[in-house]
């Protein structure tokens, strides 16, 4: 009434059918540099997929490739949402914003695995497992902002968010456990990954100084994840590597950090901007995460600084800009556990339970921090018909990676980490860096026809 209350409400509906069409992996078997008695094969045997000890006949003159992982999946997701949001204005200084959302999600999932060199159906040519479930949740958001002056505003906010549960599919289990399955594989029912909830608390301020020439903002936040969903390696004897990547419940995670940004108009033509941010986290149970590092990780720290200078000329305007960014290091894997880290942990039920995640320590890799500087010059004539720019990216020709992946012994040892015996026991890794672009020059031209 009289502009003191703003109110909005609505309803949402979402439906999606997603599928992974039938596909399989074709590979050569037995060509590793390392023999592995647990799964057969000889060093540099180059047997092209056949292996008598694994039940893949080698008789005859024809050699063939192995076909594994022959499967297809289907999932239907339906979501309903009802939301309402209101802002109450207490005079000109204080605003209270309250929001609520009621959600209901449904999922139907099925997975079919076909006969292949690492799967024998109990009946017929394939085995299907399926599951369905639904989840409901109430999310909220509350914010109070207080305009101390016309140029300085304090705010505090608290919110709750919800992500529906999902399913993960355990690997097939041979009916007669052992190095070789000679009967059939049983498929356990899909495992439920519980819903994820996030509580977020945030406080900060927004400010302008010196008649708007200086803008300075700061934020501090704390996030509490309950049953965080994340990708993690789980043991699977039916796969070539001895494990597979599943979406699992990684337990509770606390995340906190800060962000600061500023802009200063030194003169009417020269402007400087900067920003910095830091984040940290703590996991309640690193054991189910297969390591002490959160994946995907938050950005540990990042700093940026840029300047812009405008030079007006009789025929048009030049704009010179220079930017600098420093990006902190980033972990690329949960990390496994070193012996020292294992000694300080109490979350493994038995010493045997710690063996599997410990072998991933050679997949641990941290992308180093890097610095980037970019330069650009732009010209725009007074009539606005066209613009031209000259740019130099990565001015210092920095050699850097913005992501990477370390392939540890699980990728090189037939049968995965549990099969790391003898010559296969030694840690090893191959690092794949996703390199950023080197120094790059360029010219752009834009013409406005209308």
Coordinates of C-alpha atoms in Angstrom, one line a residue:
X1 CA 0.0 0.0 0.0
X2 CA 1.3 3.5 -1.0
X3 CA 4.5 1.8 -2.3
X4 CA 5.4 0.4 1.2
X5 CA 5.1 -3.2 0.2
X6 CA 6.1 -5.0 -3.0
X7 CA 4.8 -8.5 -3.5
X8 CA 5.3 -11.2 -6.2
X9 CA 4.2 -14.8 -6.4
X10 CA 4.4 -17.5 -9.1
X11 CA 4.4 -21.1 -10.1
X12 CA 7.0 -23.1 -12.0
X13 CA 7.0 -26.5 -13.8
X14 CA 9.9 -28.4 -15.3
X15 CA 10.0 -31.7 -17.1
X16 CA 13.0 -33.3 -18.8
X17 CA 13.7 -36.7 -20.4
X18 CA 17.4 -37.3 -20.5
X19 CA 19.2 -40.4 -21.7
X20 CA 22.6 -41.9 -22.5
X21 CA 22.2 -44.0 -25.7
X22 CA 23.7 -47.4 -25.8
X23 CA 27.4 -47.3 -26.1
X24 CA 30.4 -49.4 -25.3
X25 CA 34.2 -49.2 -25.0
X26 CA 36.4 -51.1 -27.5
X27 CA 39.9 -51.7 -26.3
X28 CA 43.0 -53.8 -26.6
X29 CA 43.8 -56.0 -23.6
X30 CA 47.2 -57.1 -22.3
X31 CA 49.4 -54.5 -23.8
X32 CA 50.5 -52.8 -20.5
X33 CA 54.1 -52.5 -19.6
X34 CA 53.3 -54.0 -16.3
X35 CA 52.0 -57.6 -15.8
X36 CA 49.3 -58.0 -13.2
X37 CA 48.7 -61.5 -11.8
X38 CA 45.4 -60.5 -10.3
X39 CA 43.7 -60.0 -13.6
X40 CA 45.9 -61.9 -16.1
X41 CA 47.9 -60.7 -19.0
X42 CA 51.6 -60.5 -19.7
X43 CA 53.8 -57.4 -20.1
X44 CA 53.6 -56.2 -23.7
X45 CA 51.6 -59.2 -24.6
X46 CA 49.5 -57.3 -27.2
X47 CA 46.9 -60.0 -27.1
X48 CA 44.3 -57.8 -28.8
X49 CA 41.5 -58.4 -26.4
X50 CA 41.7 -62.2 -25.8
X51 CA 42.8 -63.7 -22.5
X52 CA 42.1 -67.3 -21.6
X53 CA 42.4 -66.7 -17.9
X54 CA 39.6 -64.1 -18.1
X55 CA 37.3 -66.3 -20.2
X56 CA 37.9 -64.4 -23.4
X57 CA 39.0 -67.2 -25.7
X58 CA 42.3 -66.9 -27.6
X59 CA 41.8 -70.0 -29.7
X60 CA 42.0 -69.6 -33.5
X61 CA 43.9 -67.3 -35.7
X62 CA 41.5 -64.3 -35.3
X63 CA 42.2 -61.9 -32.6
X64 CA 39.6 -59.4 -31.5
X65 CA 39.2 -56.3 -29.4
X66 CA 37.5 -56.4 -26.0
X67 CA 34.0 -54.8 -25.7
X68 CA 33.2 -53.5 -22.2
X69 CA 30.7 -51.2 -20.5
X70 CA 27.9 -51.8 -23.0
X71 CA 25.1 -49.9 -21.4
X72 CA 22.3 -47.3 -21.7
X73 CA 20.5 -45.1 -19.1
X74 CA 17.2 -43.2 -19.0
X75 CA 16.0 -40.6 -16.5
X76 CA 12.8 -38.5 -16.3
X77 CA 12.8 -35.5 -14.0
X78 CA 9.7 -33.5 -13.0
X79 CA 9.8 -30.5 -10.7
X80 CA 7.0 -28.2 -9.3
X81 CA 7.6 -25.0 -7.5
X82 CA 5.4 -22.4 -5.8
X83 CA 7.1 -19.2 -4.6
X84 CA 6.3 -15.8 -3.0
X85 CA 8.5 -12.8 -2.4
X86 CA 7.7 -9.5 -0.6
X87 CA 9.7 -6.4 0.2
X88 CA 8.6 -4.1 3.0
X89 CA 9.9 -0.6 3.1
X90 CA 10.3 0.9 6.6
X91 CA 10.6 4.5 5.6
X92 CA 13.5 5.5 3.3
X93 CA 16.3 3.8 5.2
X94 CA 15.3 0.2 6.0
X95 CA 14.0 -2.6 3.7
X96 CA 13.0 -6.1 4.7
X97 CA 12.8 -8.8 1.9
X98 CA 11.3 -12.1 2.7
X99 CA 10.9 -15.0 0.2
X100 CA 9.7 -18.6 0.4
X101 CA 9.6 -21.4 -2.1
X102 CA 7.9 -24.8 -1.9
X103 CA 9.5 -27.5 -4.1
X104 CA 8.5 -31.0 -5.1
X105 CA 10.7 -33.0 -7.4
X106 CA 10.2 -36.5 -8.9
X107 CA 12.7 -38.7 -10.7
X108 CA 12.4 -42.0 -12.5
X109 CA 15.6 -43.8 -13.5
X110 CA 16.5 -47.0 -15.3
X111 CA 19.8 -48.5 -16.4
X112 CA 20.3 -51.4 -18.8
X113 CA 23.7 -53.3 -19.2
X114 CA 24.1 -55.6 -22.1
X115 CA 26.2 -58.7 -22.5
X116 CA 29.9 -57.9 -23.1
X117 CA 33.4 -59.0 -22.1
X118 CA 33.0 -57.7 -18.5
X119 CA 29.3 -58.5 -18.0
X120 CA 27.4 -61.8 -18.1
X121 CA 23.6 -61.3 -17.7
X122 CA 21.8 -63.8 -15.5
X123 CA 19.0 -64.1 -18.0
X124 CA 18.8 -63.1 -21.7
X125 CA 21.1 -60.5 -23.2
X126 CA 20.8 -57.7 -20.7
X127 CA 19.9 -56.8 -17.1
X128 CA 17.8 -53.7 -16.2
X129 CA 17.6 -52.0 -12.8
X130 CA 15.4 -49.1 -12.0
X131 CA 14.3 -46.7 -9.3
X132 CA 12.1 -43.8 -8.6
X133 CA 11.6 -41.3 -5.7
X134 CA 10.4 -37.9 -4.9
X135 CA 11.5 -35.1 -2.6
X136 CA 9.8 -32.0 -1.1
X137 CA 11.5 -29.0 0.5
X138 CA 10.8 -25.5 1.7
X139 CA 13.4 -22.9 0.9
X140 CA 13.6 -19.4 2.2
X141 CA 15.5 -16.1 1.9
X142 CA 15.5 -13.1 4.3
X143 CA 17.4 -9.9 3.7
X144 CA 17.6 -6.6 5.7
X145 CA 19.3 -3.7 4.1
X146 CA 19.9 -0.4 6.0
X147 CA 20.8 2.7 4.2
X148 CA 22.9 4.5 6.8
X149 CA 23.3 7.4 4.5
X150 CA 22.5 8.0 0.8
X151 CA 25.9 6.6 0.0
X152 CA 26.4 3.8 2.5
X153 CA 24.2 0.7 2.8
X154 CA 24.6 -2.2 5.2
X155 CA 22.9 -5.6 4.5
X156 CA 22.6 -9.0 6.0
X157 CA 20.9 -12.0 4.4
X158 CA 20.2 -15.6 5.2
X159 CA 18.9 -18.3 2.9
X160 CA 18.3 -22.0 2.4
X161 CA 18.5 -23.8 -0.9
X162 CA 17.7 -27.4 -1.9
X163 CA 18.9 -29.8 -4.6
X164 CA 16.8 -32.9 -5.1
X165 CA 18.2 -36.3 -4.5
X166 CA 19.3 -38.6 -7.3
X167 CA 20.6 -42.2 -7.9
X168 CA 23.9 -43.9 -8.4
X169 CA 24.3 -47.4 -9.9
X170 CA 26.6 -49.8 -8.1
X171 CA 28.8 -52.0 -10.3
X172 CA 27.8 -55.5 -11.3
X173 CA 28.8 -58.2 -8.8
X174 CA 29.9 -61.7 -10.0
X175 CA 27.8 -64.5 -8.5
X176 CA 31.1 -66.4 -7.8
X177 CA 33.5 -63.8 -6.6
X178 CA 37.1 -64.2 -7.8
X179 CA 39.5 -63.0 -10.5
X180 CA 37.4 -64.6 -13.2
X181 CA 33.6 -64.6 -13.4
X182 CA 32.4 -67.8 -15.0
X183 CA 28.7 -67.7 -14.0
X184 CA 26.8 -64.4 -14.2
X185 CA 26.8 -60.9 -12.8
X186 CA 24.1 -59.6 -10.4
X187 CA 23.2 -56.0 -10.5
X188 CA 22.4 -54.3 -7.2
X189 CA 19.5 -51.8 -7.2
X190 CA 20.4 -48.1 -7.7
X191 CA 21.6 -46.5 -4.6
X192 CA 19.8 -43.3 -3.4
X193 CA 21.9 -40.1 -3.1
X194 CA 20.0 -38.0 -0.6
X195 CA 19.0 -34.4 -1.3
X196 CA 21.5 -31.6 -0.7
X197 CA 20.7 -28.5 1.3
X198 CA 22.7 -25.3 1.6
X199 CA 22.4 -22.7 4.4
X200 CA 24.0 -19.4 3.4
X201 CA 24.6 -16.4 5.6
X202 CA 26.0 -13.2 4.2
X203 CA 26.8 -9.7 5.4
X204 CA 28.4 -6.7 3.8
X205 CA 28.1 -3.1 2.7
X206 CA 27.9 -1.1 -0.5
X207 CA 29.3 2.4 -0.5
X208 CA 30.2 5.4 -2.6
X209 CA 32.5 8.2 -1.5
X210 CA 33.8 11.6 -2.8
X211 CA 30.6 12.4 -4.8
X212 CA 30.6 8.9 -6.4
X213 CA 34.2 9.0 -7.5
X214 CA 35.1 6.0 -5.2
X215 CA 33.0 2.9 -4.9
X216 CA 33.9 0.4 -2.2
X217 CA 32.0 -2.9 -1.5
X218 CA 32.8 -5.8 0.8
X219 CA 31.1 -9.1 1.5
X220 CA 31.7 -12.0 4.0
X221 CA 29.8 -15.2 3.6
X222 CA 29.4 -18.6 5.3
X223 CA 27.9 -21.7 3.6
X224 CA 26.9 -24.9 5.3
X225 CA 26.3 -27.9 3.0
X226 CA 24.4 -30.9 4.3
X227 CA 24.8 -34.1 2.3
X228 CA 26.7 -32.4 -0.4
X229 CA 26.5 -34.2 -3.7
X230 CA 29.8 -34.7 -5.6
X231 CA 31.6 -37.0 -8.0
X232 CA 33.9 -39.5 -6.4
X233 CA 35.7 -42.8 -7.2
X234 CA 34.1 -46.0 -5.9
X235 CA 35.4 -49.5 -6.3
X236 CA 34.1 -51.6 -9.2
X237 CA 35.8 -54.8 -10.0
X238 CA 34.0 -55.1 -13.3
X239 CA 35.8 -52.1 -14.8
X240 CA 39.2 -52.1 -16.4
X241 CA 40.5 -49.6 -13.9
X242 CA 38.9 -51.2 -10.9
X243 CA 36.8 -48.2 -10.1
X244 CA 34.3 -45.8 -11.6
X245 CA 33.2 -42.2 -10.9
X246 CA 29.8 -41.9 -9.2
X247 CA 27.7 -39.0 -7.9
X248 CA 27.8 -39.7 -4.1
X249 CA 26.9 -38.1 -0.8
X250 CA 30.1 -36.4 0.3
X251 CA 28.8 -35.5 3.7
X252 CA 28.7 -32.1 5.3
X253 CA 30.9 -29.3 4.1
X254 CA 31.5 -25.8 5.5
X255 CA 32.6 -23.1 3.1
X256 CA 33.5 -19.5 4.0
X257 CA 35.1 -16.5 2.3
X258 CA 35.2 -12.8 1.5
X259 CA 35.0 -10.6 -1.5
X260 CA 36.1 -6.9 -1.9
X261 CA 35.8 -4.7 -4.9
X262 CA 36.6 -1.0 -5.5
X263 CA 36.5 1.5 -8.3
X264 CA 38.2 4.9 -8.2
X265 CA 37.8 7.7 -10.8
X266 CA 41.2 9.3 -10.4
X267 CA 40.2 12.0 -13.0
X268 CA 37.3 12.3 -15.5
X269 CA 39.4 10.3 -17.9
X270 CA 41.3 7.8 -15.7
X271 CA 39.6 5.0 -13.8
X272 CA 41.1 2.2 -11.6
X273 CA 39.2 -0.9 -10.6
X274 CA 40.2 -3.8 -8.4
X275 CA 38.8 -6.9 -6.7
X276 CA 40.0 -9.6 -4.4
X277 CA 38.4 -12.8 -3.0
X278 CA 39.4 -15.7 -0.8
X279 CA 37.6 -18.9 0.1
X280 CA 38.2 -21.8 2.5
X281 CA 36.4 -25.0 3.4
X282 CA 36.2 -27.8 6.0
X283 CA 34.8 -31.3 5.4
X284 CA 33.2 -33.3 8.2
X285 CA 34.2 -36.6 6.7
X286 CA 37.1 -36.7 4.2
X287 CA 37.1 -40.5 4.2
X288 CA 34.0 -40.8 2.0
X289 CA 35.5 -38.0 -0.2
X290 CA 38.6 -40.2 -1.0
X291 CA 40.8 -37.3 0.1
X292 CA 41.1 -34.0 1.9
X293 CA 40.3 -31.7 -1.0
X294 CA 36.9 -30.6 -2.1
X295 CA 36.1 -31.3 -5.7
X296 CA 35.1 -29.4 -7.7
X297 CA 37.1 -26.9 -5.6
X298 CA 36.2 -23.3 -4.7
X299 CA 38.7 -20.7 -6.0
X300 CA 41.2 -20.4 -3.2
X301 CA 42.0 -16.8 -4.0
X302 CA 42.0 -14.4 -6.9
X303 CA 43.0 -10.7 -7.3
X304 CA 42.4 -8.4 -10.2
X305 CA 43.5 -4.8 -11.0
X306 CA 42.6 -2.8 -14.1
X307 CA 42.9 0.7 -15.4
X308 CA 41.1 2.6 -18.1
X309 CA 42.2 5.9 -19.7
X310 CA 40.0 7.8 -22.2
X311 CA 41.7 10.3 -24.6
X312 CA 39.3 12.5 -26.6
X313 CA 40.5 13.7 -29.9
X314 CA 38.8 16.1 -32.4
X315 CA 37.6 13.2 -34.6
X316 CA 36.9 10.6 -32.0
X317 CA 37.9 9.0 -28.7
X318 CA 40.7 6.6 -27.8
X319 CA 40.3 4.2 -24.8
X320 CA 43.4 2.5 -23.3
X321 CA 42.8 -0.3 -20.9
X322 CA 45.2 -2.5 -19.0
X323 CA 44.2 -5.4 -16.7
X324 CA 46.1 -7.7 -14.4
X325 CA 44.7 -10.9 -12.8
X326 CA 46.4 -13.2 -10.3
X327 CA 44.7 -16.6 -9.9
X328 CA 45.6 -18.8 -6.9
X329 CA 46.4 -22.5 -7.0
X330 CA 43.6 -25.0 -7.4
X331 CA 43.4 -28.7 -6.5
X332 CA 42.2 -31.0 -9.3
X333 CA 41.4 -34.2 -7.4
X334 CA 40.1 -35.2 -3.9
X335 CA 43.7 -36.3 -3.4
X336 CA 43.8 -39.7 -1.7
X337 CA 45.7 -39.8 1.6
X338 CA 49.4 -39.8 2.5
X339 CA 50.5 -42.0 5.4
X340 CA 50.8 -38.9 7.7
X341 CA 47.2 -37.9 6.8
X342 CA 45.9 -41.4 7.4
X343 CA 47.5 -41.4 10.9
X344 CA 45.4 -38.4 11.9
X345 CA 42.1 -39.8 10.6
X346 CA 39.5 -41.7 12.6
X347 CA 36.7 -41.9 10.1
X348 CA 37.6 -45.2 8.5
X349 CA 35.8 -48.1 10.1
X350 CA 38.7 -50.5 9.5
X351 CA 42.3 -50.2 8.2
X352 CA 41.2 -52.2 5.1
X353 CA 38.7 -49.5 4.3
X354 CA 41.5 -47.0 4.0
X355 CA 43.4 -49.0 1.3
X356 CA 41.3 -48.0 -1.7
X357 CA 41.2 -44.2 -1.2
X358 CA 44.9 -44.2 -0.2
X359 CA 46.0 -45.4 -3.6
X360 CA 44.7 -42.3 -5.2
X361 CA 47.4 -40.2 -3.7
X362 CA 49.3 -40.2 -7.0
X363 CA 46.3 -38.6 -8.7
X364 CA 46.7 -35.6 -6.4
X365 CA 47.8 -32.5 -8.3
X366 CA 47.5 -28.8 -7.6
X367 CA 47.4 -26.4 -10.6
X368 CA 50.0 -23.6 -9.8
X369 CA 48.9 -20.0 -9.5
X370 CA 49.4 -17.8 -12.5
X371 CA 49.3 -14.1 -13.5
X372 CA 47.8 -12.6 -16.7
X373 CA 48.0 -9.1 -18.1
X374 CA 46.0 -7.9 -21.1
X375 CA 46.2 -4.6 -23.0
X376 CA 43.7 -3.1 -25.4
X377 CA 43.4 0.2 -27.4
X378 CA 40.0 1.1 -28.8
X379 CA 39.0 4.0 -31.1
X380 CA 35.5 5.2 -31.8
X381 CA 34.8 8.2 -34.2
X382 CA 32.4 10.9 -33.2
X383 CA 29.8 9.8 -35.7
X384 CA 29.6 6.3 -34.1
X385 CA 29.6 4.5 -37.5
X386 CA 32.5 2.2 -36.6
X387 CA 34.9 1.1 -33.9
X388 CA 38.4 -0.4 -34.1
X389 CA 40.5 -2.2 -31.5
X390 CA 44.0 -3.4 -31.1
X391 CA 44.5 -6.0 -28.3
X392 CA 47.3 -8.0 -26.8
X393 CA 46.2 -10.8 -24.5
X394 CA 48.7 -12.5 -22.1
X395 CA 51.0 -9.6 -22.5
X396 CA 53.9 -11.3 -20.7
X397 CA 53.5 -14.6 -22.6
X398 CA 52.8 -16.5 -19.4
X399 CA 52.9 -20.3 -19.7
X400 CA 50.1 -21.5 -17.5
X401 CA 47.3 -24.1 -17.1
X402 CA 43.8 -23.1 -16.0
X403 CA 42.9 -26.8 -15.2
X404 CA 44.6 -30.1 -15.2
X405 CA 44.1 -33.8 -14.4
X406 CA 46.6 -36.3 -12.9
X407 CA 46.3 -39.9 -14.0
X408 CA 47.6 -42.0 -11.2
X409 CA 48.2 -45.7 -10.9
X410 CA 44.5 -46.5 -11.1
X411 CA 44.6 -45.6 -14.8
X412 CA 47.7 -47.6 -15.6
X413 CA 47.3 -50.7 -13.5
X414 CA 45.0 -53.3 -14.9
X415 CA 42.3 -53.9 -12.2
X416 CA 42.8 -50.5 -10.7
X417 CA 44.4 -49.5 -7.3
X418 CA 43.4 -52.8 -5.5
X419 CA 45.5 -54.6 -8.1
X420 CA 48.6 -52.6 -7.4
X421 CA 51.1 -55.4 -6.6
X422 CA 54.6 -56.2 -7.6
X423 CA 55.8 -54.0 -10.5
X424 CA 52.3 -52.3 -10.5
X425 CA 52.6 -51.1 -6.9
X426 CA 54.8 -48.1 -7.6
X427 CA 53.0 -44.7 -7.7
X428 CA 53.0 -43.1 -11.1
X429 CA 51.2 -40.3 -12.8
X430 CA 50.7 -38.6 -16.1
X431 CA 49.6 -34.9 -15.8
X432 CA 47.3 -33.5 -18.5
X433 CA 47.4 -29.7 -18.4
X434 CA 44.7 -27.6 -20.0
X435 CA 47.0 -24.8 -21.2
X436 CA 45.9 -21.2 -21.5
X437 CA 46.5 -19.4 -24.7
X438 CA 50.0 -17.8 -25.2
X439 CA 50.6 -14.2 -26.0
X440 CA 48.0 -13.2 -28.7
X441 CA 47.7 -10.1 -30.8
X442 CA 44.7 -9.0 -32.7
X443 CA 42.7 -6.3 -34.4
X444 CA 38.9 -6.0 -34.4
X445 CA 36.7 -3.8 -36.6
X446 CA 33.0 -3.2 -36.3
X447 CA 30.8 -1.2 -38.7
X448 CA 27.3 -0.1 -37.8
X449 CA 25.1 -0.1 -40.9
X450 CA 22.1 1.3 -39.0

